[in-house]
PDB file of C-alpha atoms and ligand atoms in Angstrom:
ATOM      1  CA  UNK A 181      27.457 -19.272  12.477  1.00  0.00           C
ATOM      2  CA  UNK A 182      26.253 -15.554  13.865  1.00  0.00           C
ATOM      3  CA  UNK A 183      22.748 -14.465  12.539  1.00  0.00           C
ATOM      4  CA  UNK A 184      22.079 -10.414  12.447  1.00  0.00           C
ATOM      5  CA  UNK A 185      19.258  -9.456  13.555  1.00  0.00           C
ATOM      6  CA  UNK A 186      18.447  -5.446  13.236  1.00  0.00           C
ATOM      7  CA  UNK A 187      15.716  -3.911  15.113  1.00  0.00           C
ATOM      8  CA  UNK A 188      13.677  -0.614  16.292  1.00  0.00           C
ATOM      9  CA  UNK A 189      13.907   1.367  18.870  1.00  0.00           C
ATOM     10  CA  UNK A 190      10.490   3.497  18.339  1.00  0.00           C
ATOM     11  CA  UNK A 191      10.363   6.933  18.952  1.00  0.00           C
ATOM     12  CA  UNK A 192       9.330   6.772  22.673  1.00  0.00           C
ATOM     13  CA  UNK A 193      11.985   6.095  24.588  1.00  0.00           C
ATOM     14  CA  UNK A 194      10.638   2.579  26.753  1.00  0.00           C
ATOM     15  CA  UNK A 195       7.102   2.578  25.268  1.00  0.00           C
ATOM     16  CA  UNK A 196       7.339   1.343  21.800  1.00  0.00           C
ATOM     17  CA  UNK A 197      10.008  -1.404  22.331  1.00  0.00           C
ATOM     18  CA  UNK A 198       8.062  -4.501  21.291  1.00  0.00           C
ATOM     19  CA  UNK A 199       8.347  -7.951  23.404  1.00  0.00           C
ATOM     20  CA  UNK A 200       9.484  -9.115  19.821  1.00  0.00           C
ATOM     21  CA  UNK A 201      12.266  -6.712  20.003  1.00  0.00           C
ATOM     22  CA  UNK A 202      13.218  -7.172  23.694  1.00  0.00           C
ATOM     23  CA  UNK A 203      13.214 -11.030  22.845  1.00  0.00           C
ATOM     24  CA  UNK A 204      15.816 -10.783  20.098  1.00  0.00           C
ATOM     25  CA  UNK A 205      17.741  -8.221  22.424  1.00  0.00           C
ATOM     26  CA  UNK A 206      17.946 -10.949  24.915  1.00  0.00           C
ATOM     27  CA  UNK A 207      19.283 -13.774  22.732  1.00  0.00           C
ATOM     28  CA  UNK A 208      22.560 -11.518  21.292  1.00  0.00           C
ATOM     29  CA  UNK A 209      25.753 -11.903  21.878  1.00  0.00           C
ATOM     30  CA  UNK A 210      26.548  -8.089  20.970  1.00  0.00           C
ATOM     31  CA  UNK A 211      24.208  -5.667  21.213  1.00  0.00           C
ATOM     32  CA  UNK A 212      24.905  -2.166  18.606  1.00  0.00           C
ATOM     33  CA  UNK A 213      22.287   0.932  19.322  1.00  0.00           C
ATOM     34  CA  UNK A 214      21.622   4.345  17.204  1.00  0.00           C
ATOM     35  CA  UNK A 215      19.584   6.704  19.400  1.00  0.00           C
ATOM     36  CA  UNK A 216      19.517   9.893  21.338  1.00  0.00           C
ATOM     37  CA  UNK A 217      21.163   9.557  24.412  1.00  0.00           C
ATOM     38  CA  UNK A 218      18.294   9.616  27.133  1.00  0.00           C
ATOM     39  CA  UNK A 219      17.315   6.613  24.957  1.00  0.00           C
ATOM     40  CA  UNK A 220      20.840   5.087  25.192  1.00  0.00           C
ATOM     41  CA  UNK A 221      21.247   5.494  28.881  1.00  0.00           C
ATOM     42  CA  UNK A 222      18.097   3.770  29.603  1.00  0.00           C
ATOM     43  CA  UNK A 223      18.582   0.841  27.069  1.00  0.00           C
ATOM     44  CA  UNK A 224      22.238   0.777  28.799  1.00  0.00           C
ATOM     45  CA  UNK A 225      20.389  -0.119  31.868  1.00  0.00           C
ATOM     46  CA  UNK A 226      19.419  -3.229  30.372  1.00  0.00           C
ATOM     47  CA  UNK A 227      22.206  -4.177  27.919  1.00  0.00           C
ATOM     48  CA  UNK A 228      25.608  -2.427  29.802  1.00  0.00           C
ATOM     49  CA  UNK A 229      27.678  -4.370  26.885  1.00  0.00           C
ATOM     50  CA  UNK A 230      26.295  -1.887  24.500  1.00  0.00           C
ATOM     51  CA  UNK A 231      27.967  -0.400  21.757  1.00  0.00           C
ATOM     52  CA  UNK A 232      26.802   3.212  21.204  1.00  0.00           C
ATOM     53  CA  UNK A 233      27.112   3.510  16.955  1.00  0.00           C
ATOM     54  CA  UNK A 234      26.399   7.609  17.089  1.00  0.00           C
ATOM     55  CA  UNK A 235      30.041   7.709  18.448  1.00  0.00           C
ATOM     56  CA  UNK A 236      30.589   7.175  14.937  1.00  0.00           C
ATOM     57  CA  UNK A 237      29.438  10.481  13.875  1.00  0.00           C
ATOM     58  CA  UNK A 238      31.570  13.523  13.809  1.00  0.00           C
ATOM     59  CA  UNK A 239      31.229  16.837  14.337  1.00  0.00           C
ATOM     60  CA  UNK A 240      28.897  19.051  12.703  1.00  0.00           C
ATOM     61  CA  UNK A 241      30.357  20.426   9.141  1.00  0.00           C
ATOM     62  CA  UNK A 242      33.528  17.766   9.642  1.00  0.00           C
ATOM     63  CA  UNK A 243      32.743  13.633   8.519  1.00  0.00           C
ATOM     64  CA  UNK A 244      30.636  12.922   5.657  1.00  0.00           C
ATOM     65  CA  UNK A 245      27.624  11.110   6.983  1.00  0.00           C
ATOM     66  CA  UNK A 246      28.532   8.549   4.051  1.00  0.00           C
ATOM     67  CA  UNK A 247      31.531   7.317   5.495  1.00  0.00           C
ATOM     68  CA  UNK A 248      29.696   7.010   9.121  1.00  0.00           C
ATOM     69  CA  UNK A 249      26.918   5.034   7.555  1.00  0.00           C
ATOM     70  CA  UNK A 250      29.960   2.410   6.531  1.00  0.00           C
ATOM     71  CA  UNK A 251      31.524   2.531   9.302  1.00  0.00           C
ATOM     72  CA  UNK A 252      28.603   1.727  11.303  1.00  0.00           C
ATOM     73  CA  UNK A 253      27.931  -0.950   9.248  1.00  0.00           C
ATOM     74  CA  UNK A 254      30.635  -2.626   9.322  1.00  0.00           C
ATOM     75  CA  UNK A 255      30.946  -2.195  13.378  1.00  0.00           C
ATOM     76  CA  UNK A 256      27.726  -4.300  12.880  1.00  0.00           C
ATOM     77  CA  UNK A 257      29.221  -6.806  10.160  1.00  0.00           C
ATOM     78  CA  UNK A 258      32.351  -7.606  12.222  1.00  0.00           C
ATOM     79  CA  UNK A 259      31.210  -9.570  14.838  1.00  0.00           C
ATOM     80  CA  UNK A 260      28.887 -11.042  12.815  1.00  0.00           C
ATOM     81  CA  UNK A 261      31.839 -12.256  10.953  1.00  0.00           C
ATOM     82  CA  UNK A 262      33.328 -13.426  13.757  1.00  0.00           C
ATOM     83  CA  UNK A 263      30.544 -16.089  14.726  1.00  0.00           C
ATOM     84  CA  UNK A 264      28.359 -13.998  17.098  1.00  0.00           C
ATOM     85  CA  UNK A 265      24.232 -13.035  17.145  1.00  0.00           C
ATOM     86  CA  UNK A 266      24.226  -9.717  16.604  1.00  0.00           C
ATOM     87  CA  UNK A 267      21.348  -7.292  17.362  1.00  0.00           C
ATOM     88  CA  UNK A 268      21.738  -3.817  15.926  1.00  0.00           C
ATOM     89  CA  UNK A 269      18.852  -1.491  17.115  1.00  0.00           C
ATOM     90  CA  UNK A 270      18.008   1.817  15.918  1.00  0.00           C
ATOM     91  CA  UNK A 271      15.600   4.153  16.696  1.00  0.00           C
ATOM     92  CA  UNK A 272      11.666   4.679  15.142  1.00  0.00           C
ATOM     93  CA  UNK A 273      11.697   1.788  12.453  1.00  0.00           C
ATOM     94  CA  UNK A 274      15.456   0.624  11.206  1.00  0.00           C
ATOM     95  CA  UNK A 275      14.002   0.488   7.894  1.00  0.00           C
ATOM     96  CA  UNK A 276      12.270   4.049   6.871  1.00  0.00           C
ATOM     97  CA  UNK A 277      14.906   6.619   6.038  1.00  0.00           C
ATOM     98  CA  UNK A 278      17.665   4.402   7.098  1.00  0.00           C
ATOM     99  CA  UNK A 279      20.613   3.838   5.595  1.00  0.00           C
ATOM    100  CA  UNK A 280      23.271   1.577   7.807  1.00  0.00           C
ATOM    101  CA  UNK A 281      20.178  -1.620   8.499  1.00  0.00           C
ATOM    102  CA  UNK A 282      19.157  -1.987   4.556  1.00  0.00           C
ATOM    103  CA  UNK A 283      23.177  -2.207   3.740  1.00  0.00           C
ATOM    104  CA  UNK A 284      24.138  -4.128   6.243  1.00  0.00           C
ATOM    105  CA  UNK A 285      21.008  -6.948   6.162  1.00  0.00           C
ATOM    106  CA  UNK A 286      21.830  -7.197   1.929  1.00  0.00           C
ATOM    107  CA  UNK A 287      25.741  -7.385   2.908  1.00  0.00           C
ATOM    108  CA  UNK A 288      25.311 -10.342   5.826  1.00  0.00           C
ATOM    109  CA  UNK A 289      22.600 -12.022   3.116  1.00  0.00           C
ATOM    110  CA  UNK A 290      25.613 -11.818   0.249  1.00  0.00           C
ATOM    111  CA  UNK A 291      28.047 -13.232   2.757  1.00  0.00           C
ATOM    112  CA  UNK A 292      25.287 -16.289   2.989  1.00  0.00           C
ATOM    113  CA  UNK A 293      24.480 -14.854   6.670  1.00  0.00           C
ATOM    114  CA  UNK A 294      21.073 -15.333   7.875  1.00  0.00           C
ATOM    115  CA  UNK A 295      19.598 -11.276   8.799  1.00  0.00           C
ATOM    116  CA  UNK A 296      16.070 -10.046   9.358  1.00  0.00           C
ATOM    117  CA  UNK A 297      14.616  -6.683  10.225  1.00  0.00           C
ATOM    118  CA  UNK A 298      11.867  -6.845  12.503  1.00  0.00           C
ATOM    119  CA  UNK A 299       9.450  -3.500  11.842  1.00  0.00           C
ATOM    120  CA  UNK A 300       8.793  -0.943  14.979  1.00  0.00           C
ATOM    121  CA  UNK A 301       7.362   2.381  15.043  1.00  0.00           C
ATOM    122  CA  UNK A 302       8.535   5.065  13.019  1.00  0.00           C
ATOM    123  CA  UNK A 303       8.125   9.185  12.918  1.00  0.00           C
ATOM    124  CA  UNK A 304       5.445   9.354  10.647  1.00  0.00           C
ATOM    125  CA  UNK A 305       3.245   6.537  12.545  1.00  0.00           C
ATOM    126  CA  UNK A 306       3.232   9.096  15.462  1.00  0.00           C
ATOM    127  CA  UNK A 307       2.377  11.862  13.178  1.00  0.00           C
ATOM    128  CA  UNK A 308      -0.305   9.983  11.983  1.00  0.00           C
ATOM    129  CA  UNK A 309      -1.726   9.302  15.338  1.00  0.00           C
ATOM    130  CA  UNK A 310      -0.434  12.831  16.866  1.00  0.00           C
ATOM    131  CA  UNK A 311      -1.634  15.030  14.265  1.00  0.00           C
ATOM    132  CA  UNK A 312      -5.139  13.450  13.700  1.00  0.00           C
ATOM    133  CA  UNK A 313      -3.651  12.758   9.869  1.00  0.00           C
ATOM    134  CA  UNK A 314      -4.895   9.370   8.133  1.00  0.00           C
ATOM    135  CA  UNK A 315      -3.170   8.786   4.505  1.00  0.00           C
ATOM    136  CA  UNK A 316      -5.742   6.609   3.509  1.00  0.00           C
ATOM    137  CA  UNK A 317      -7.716   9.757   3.443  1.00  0.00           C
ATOM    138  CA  UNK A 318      -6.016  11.830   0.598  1.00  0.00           C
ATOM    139  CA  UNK A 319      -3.360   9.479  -0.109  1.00  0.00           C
ATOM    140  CA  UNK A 320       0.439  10.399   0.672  1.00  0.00           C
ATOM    141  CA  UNK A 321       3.708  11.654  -0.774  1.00  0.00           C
ATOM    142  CA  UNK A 322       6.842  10.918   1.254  1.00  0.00           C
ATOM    143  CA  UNK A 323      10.142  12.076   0.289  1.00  0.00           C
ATOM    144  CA  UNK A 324      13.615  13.233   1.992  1.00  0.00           C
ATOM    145  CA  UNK A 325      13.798  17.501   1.968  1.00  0.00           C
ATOM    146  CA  UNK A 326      16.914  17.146   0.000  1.00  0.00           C
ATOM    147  CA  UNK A 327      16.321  15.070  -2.906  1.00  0.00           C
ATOM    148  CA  UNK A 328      12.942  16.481  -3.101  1.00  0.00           C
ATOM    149  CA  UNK A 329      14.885  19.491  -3.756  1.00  0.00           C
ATOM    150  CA  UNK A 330      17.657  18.737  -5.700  1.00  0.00           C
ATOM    151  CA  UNK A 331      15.662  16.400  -8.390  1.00  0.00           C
ATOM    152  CA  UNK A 332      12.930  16.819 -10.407  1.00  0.00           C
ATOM    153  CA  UNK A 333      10.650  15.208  -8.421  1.00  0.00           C
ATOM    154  CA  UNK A 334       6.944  15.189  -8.986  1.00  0.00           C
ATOM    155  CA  UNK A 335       4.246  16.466  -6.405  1.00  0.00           C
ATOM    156  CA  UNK A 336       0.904  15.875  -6.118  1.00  0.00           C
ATOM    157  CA  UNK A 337      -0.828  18.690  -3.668  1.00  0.00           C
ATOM    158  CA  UNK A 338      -3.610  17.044  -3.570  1.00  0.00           C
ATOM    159  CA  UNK A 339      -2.219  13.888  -1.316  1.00  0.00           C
ATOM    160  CA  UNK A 340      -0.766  14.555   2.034  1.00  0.00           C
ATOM    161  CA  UNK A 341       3.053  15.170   1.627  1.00  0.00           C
ATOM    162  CA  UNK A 342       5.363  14.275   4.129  1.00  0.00           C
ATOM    163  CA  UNK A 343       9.139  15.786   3.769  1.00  0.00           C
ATOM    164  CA  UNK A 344      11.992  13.928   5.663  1.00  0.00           C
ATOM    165  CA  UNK A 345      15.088  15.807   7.045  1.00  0.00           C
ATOM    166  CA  UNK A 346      13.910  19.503   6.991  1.00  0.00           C
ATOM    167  CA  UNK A 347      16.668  20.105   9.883  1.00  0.00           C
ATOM    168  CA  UNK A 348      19.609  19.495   7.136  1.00  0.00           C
ATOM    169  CA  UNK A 349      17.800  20.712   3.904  1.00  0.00           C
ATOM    170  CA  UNK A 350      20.219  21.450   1.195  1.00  0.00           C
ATOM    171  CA  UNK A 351      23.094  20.261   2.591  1.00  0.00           C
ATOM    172  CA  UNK A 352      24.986  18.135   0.061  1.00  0.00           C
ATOM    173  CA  UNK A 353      28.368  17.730   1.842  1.00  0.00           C
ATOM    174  CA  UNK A 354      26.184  15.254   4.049  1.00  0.00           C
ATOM    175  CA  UNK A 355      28.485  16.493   6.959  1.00  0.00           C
ATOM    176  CA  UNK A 356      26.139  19.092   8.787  1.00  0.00           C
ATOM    177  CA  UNK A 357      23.595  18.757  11.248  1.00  0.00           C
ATOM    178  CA  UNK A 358      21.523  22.126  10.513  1.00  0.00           C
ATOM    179  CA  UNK A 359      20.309  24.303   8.012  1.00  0.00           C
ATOM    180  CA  UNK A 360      20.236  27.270   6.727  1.00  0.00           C
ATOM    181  CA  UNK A 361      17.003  30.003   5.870  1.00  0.00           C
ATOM    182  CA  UNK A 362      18.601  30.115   2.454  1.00  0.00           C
ATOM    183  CA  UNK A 363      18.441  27.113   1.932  1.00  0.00           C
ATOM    184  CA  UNK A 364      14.939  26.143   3.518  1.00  0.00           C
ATOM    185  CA  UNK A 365      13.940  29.343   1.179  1.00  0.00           C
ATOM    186  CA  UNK A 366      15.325  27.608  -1.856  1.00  0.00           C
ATOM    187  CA  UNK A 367      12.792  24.386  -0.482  1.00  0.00           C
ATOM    188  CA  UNK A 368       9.953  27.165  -0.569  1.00  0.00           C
ATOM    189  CA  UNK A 369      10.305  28.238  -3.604  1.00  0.00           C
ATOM    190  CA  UNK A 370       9.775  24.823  -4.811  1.00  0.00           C
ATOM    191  CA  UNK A 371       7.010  24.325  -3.391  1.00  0.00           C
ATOM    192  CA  UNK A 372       5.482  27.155  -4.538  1.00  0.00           C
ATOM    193  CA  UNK A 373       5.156  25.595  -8.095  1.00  0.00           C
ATOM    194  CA  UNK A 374       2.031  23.751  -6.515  1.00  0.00           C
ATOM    195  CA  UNK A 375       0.679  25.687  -2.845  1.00  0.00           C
ATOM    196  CA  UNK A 376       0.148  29.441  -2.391  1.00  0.00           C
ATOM    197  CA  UNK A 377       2.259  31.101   0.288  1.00  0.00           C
ATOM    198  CA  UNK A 378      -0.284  30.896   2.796  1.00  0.00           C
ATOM    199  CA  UNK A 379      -0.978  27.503   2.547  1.00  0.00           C
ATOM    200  CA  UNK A 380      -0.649  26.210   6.176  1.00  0.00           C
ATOM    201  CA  UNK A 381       2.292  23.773   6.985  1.00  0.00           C
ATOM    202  CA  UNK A 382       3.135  21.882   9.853  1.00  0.00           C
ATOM    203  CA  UNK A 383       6.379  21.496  11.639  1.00  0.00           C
ATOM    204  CA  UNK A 384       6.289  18.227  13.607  1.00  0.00           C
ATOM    205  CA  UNK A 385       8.603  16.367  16.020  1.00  0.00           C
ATOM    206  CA  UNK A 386       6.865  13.675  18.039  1.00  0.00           C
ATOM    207  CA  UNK A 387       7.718  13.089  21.608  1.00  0.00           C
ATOM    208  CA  UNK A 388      11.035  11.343  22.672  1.00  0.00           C
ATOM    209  CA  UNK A 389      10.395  11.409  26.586  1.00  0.00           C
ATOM    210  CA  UNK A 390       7.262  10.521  27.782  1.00  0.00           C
ATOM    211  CA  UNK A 391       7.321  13.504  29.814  1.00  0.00           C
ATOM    212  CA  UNK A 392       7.167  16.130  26.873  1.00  0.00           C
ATOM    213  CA  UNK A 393       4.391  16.768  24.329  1.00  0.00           C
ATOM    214  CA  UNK A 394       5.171  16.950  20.602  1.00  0.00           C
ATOM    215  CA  UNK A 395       5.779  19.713  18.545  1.00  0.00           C
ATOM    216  CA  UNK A 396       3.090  20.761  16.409  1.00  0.00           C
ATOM    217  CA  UNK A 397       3.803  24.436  14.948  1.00  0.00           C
ATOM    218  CA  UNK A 398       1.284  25.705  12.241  1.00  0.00           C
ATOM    219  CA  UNK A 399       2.392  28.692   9.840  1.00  0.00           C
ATOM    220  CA  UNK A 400       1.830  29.542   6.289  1.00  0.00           C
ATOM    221  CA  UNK A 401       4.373  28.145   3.993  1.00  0.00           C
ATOM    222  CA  UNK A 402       6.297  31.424   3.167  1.00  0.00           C
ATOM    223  CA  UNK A 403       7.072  31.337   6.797  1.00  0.00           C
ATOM    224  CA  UNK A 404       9.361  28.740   6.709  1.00  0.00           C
ATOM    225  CA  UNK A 405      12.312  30.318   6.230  1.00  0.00           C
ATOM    226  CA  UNK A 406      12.455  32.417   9.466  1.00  0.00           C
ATOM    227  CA  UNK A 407      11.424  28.912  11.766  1.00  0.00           C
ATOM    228  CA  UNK A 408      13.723  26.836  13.980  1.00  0.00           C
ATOM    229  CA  UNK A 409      14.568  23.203  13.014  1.00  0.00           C
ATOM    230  CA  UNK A 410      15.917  20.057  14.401  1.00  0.00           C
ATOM    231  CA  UNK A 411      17.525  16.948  13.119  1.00  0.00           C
ATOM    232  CA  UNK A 412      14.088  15.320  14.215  1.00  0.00           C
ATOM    233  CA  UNK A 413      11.810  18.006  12.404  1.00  0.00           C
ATOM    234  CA  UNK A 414       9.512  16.844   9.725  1.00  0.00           C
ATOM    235  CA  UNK A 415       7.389  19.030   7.635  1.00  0.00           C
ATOM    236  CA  UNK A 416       4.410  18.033   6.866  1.00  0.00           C
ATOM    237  CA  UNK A 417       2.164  19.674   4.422  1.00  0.00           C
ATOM    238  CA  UNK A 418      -1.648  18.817   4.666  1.00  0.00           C
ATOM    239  CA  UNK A 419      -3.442  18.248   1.261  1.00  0.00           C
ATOM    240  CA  UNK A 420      -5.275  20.699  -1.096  1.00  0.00           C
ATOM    241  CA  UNK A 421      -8.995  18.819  -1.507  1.00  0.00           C
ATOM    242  CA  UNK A 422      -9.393  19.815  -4.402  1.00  0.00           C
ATOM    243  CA  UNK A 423      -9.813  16.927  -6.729  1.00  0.00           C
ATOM    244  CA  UNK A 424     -11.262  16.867 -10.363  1.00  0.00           C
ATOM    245  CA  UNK A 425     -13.375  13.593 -11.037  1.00  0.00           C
ATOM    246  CA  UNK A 426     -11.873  11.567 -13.845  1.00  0.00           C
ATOM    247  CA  UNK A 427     -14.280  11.320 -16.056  1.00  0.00           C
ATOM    248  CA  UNK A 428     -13.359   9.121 -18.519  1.00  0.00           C
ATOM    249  CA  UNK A 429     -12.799   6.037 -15.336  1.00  0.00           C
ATOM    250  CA  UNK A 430     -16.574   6.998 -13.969  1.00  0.00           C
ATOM    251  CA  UNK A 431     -17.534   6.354 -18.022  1.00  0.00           C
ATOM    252  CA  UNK A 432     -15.495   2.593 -17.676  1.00  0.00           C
ATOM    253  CA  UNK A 433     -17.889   1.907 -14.515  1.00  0.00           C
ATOM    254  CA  UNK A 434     -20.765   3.247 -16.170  1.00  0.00           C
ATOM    255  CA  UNK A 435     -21.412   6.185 -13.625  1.00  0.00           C
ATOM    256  CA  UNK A 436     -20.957   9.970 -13.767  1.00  0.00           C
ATOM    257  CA  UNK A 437     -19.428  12.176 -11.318  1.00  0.00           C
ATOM    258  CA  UNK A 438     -22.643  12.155  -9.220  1.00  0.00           C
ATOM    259  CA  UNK A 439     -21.759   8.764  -7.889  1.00  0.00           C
ATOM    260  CA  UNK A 440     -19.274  10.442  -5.772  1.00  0.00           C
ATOM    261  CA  UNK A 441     -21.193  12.194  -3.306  1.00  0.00           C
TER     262      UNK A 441
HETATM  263  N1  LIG B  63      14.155   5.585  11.075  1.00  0.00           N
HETATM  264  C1  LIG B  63      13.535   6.793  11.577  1.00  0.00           C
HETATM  265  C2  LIG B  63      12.039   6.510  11.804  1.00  0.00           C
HETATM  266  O1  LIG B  63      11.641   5.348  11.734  1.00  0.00           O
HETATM  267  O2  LIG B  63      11.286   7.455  12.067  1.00  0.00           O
HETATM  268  C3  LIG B  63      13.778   7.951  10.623  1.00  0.00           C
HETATM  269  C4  LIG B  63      15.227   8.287  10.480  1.00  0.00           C
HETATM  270  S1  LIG B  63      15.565   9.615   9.372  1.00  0.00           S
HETATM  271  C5  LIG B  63      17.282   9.404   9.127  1.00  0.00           C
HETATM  272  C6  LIG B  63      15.543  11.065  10.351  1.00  0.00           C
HETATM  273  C7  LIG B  63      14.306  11.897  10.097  1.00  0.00           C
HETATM  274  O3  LIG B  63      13.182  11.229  10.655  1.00  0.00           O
HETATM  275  C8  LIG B  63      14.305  13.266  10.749  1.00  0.00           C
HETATM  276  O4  LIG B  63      15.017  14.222  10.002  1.00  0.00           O
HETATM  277  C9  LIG B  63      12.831  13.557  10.793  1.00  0.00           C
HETATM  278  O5  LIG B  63      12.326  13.942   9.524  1.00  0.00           O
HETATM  279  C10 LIG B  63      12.263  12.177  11.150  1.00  0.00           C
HETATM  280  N2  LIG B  63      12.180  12.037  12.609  1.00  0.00           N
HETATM  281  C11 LIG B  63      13.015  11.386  13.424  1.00  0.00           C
HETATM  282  N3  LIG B  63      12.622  11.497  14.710  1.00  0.00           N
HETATM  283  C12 LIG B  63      11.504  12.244  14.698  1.00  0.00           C
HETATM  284  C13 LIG B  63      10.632  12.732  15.693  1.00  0.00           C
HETATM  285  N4  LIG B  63      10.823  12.501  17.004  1.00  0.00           N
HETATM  286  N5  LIG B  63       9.583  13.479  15.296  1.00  0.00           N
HETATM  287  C14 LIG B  63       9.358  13.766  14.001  1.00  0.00           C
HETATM  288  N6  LIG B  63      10.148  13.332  13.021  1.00  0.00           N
HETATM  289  C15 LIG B  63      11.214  12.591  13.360  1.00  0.00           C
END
């Protein structure tokens, strides 16, 4: 009986595949990827059975992504069916903002397959690192562009907030692979219920090659409409320190707001 394993790429193409990773990579029988293609050439290298899953994708403004996402996961599911290890990797972390792993490791469970995810390095654990951010400092708010948007979602301004997907803000035909200033205006506007239009965002896009640096562009948040975006942007919007003490908690421990400095 096949057991799925699905695993992470990283963001670095070569320096963030884990021994852990390579191990499982080893032992397959079929091998799936999701990555950029410098990454896919050079895990080709190693693996020249590969099956490349963005082939799955269509145009820009043609498939809905949804439809992809299934088809990819069954590409993974099928073998699996058919009695073989399967290793689907993906890149950064297959489980943050990923679709296709979650579905298809509760799928192969419900089919009484045995599938694990082994963790890897995701986007925001280079921005962390990149960018000199820690969330334990301010705490953090993590959400994807578009649902940020589209719901009523809250927002605290005083945590550092992370938003996923910038490049395709406001798309809700899932089937583009840009945006629009519009529409990134429409995202501003939102976000001016809680920042002034000067308050300083960051657009960030680790590297991908170890032979580039990553992107780190600064600009007041009313700027956003008139910047450039990739699929791999994030925005990331550094906190407002401006917290009020809760006084009636400091009461509860018997301290007042002095304790704090
Ligand atoms: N699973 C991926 C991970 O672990 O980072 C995230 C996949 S999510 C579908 C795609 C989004 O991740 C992009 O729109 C962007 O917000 C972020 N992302 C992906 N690659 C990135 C990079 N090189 N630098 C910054 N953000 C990136």
């Amino acid at each position: 009986r096949g057991k799925l394993v699905i695993t992470g790429f990283g963001i670095q193409l070569g320096r963030h595949l884990t021994r852990r990773v390579e191990s499982e990579l080893d032992k397959a029988d079929v091998v799936l990827a999701m990555m950029d293609d410098f990454s896919l050439t050079w895990l080709k290298g190693k693996y020249p059975a590969l099956i490349d899953l963005s082939l799955l994708y269509g145009k820009d403004g043609e498939k809905d992504r949804r439809q992809t996402y299934r088809e990819m996961e069954l590409a993974i599911l099928e073998p699996l069916r058919a009695g073989k290890n399967v290793c689907a990797i993906f890149y950064g972390h297959p489980g943050v903002f990923a679709d296709v792993p979650h579905a298809a490791i509760k799928q192969a469970r419900e089919e009484g397959y045995e599938a694990i995810m082994e963790p890897a390095i995701s986007a925001d654990a280079c921005l962390y690192a990149d960018l000199g951010l820690d969330p334990g400092m301010s705490g953090l708010q993590s959400y994807e562009a578009t649902q940020f948007l589209v719901y009523q979602r809250p927002l605290d301004p005083s945590a550092l907030v992370v938003l996923w997907q910038i490049g395709v803000v406001g798309d809700l035909t899932c089937t583009q692979f840009h945006t629009y200033s519009d529409r990134v205006q429409a995202l501003v506007t939102k976000l001016l219920r809680w920042y002034e239009p000067e308050h300083e965002v960051i657009l960030y896009e680790a590297a991908v090659l170890p032979i580039e640096g990553h992107r780190e562009e600064r600009l007041p948040l009313s700027e956003l409409p008139n910047a450039s975006f990739k699929t791999i942007t994030t925005l990331v919007i550094p906190p407002k320190l401006e917290w009020l003490a809760d006084h009636e908690a400091l009461a509860s421990l018997g301290v007042t707001e002095d304790a704090l400095l």
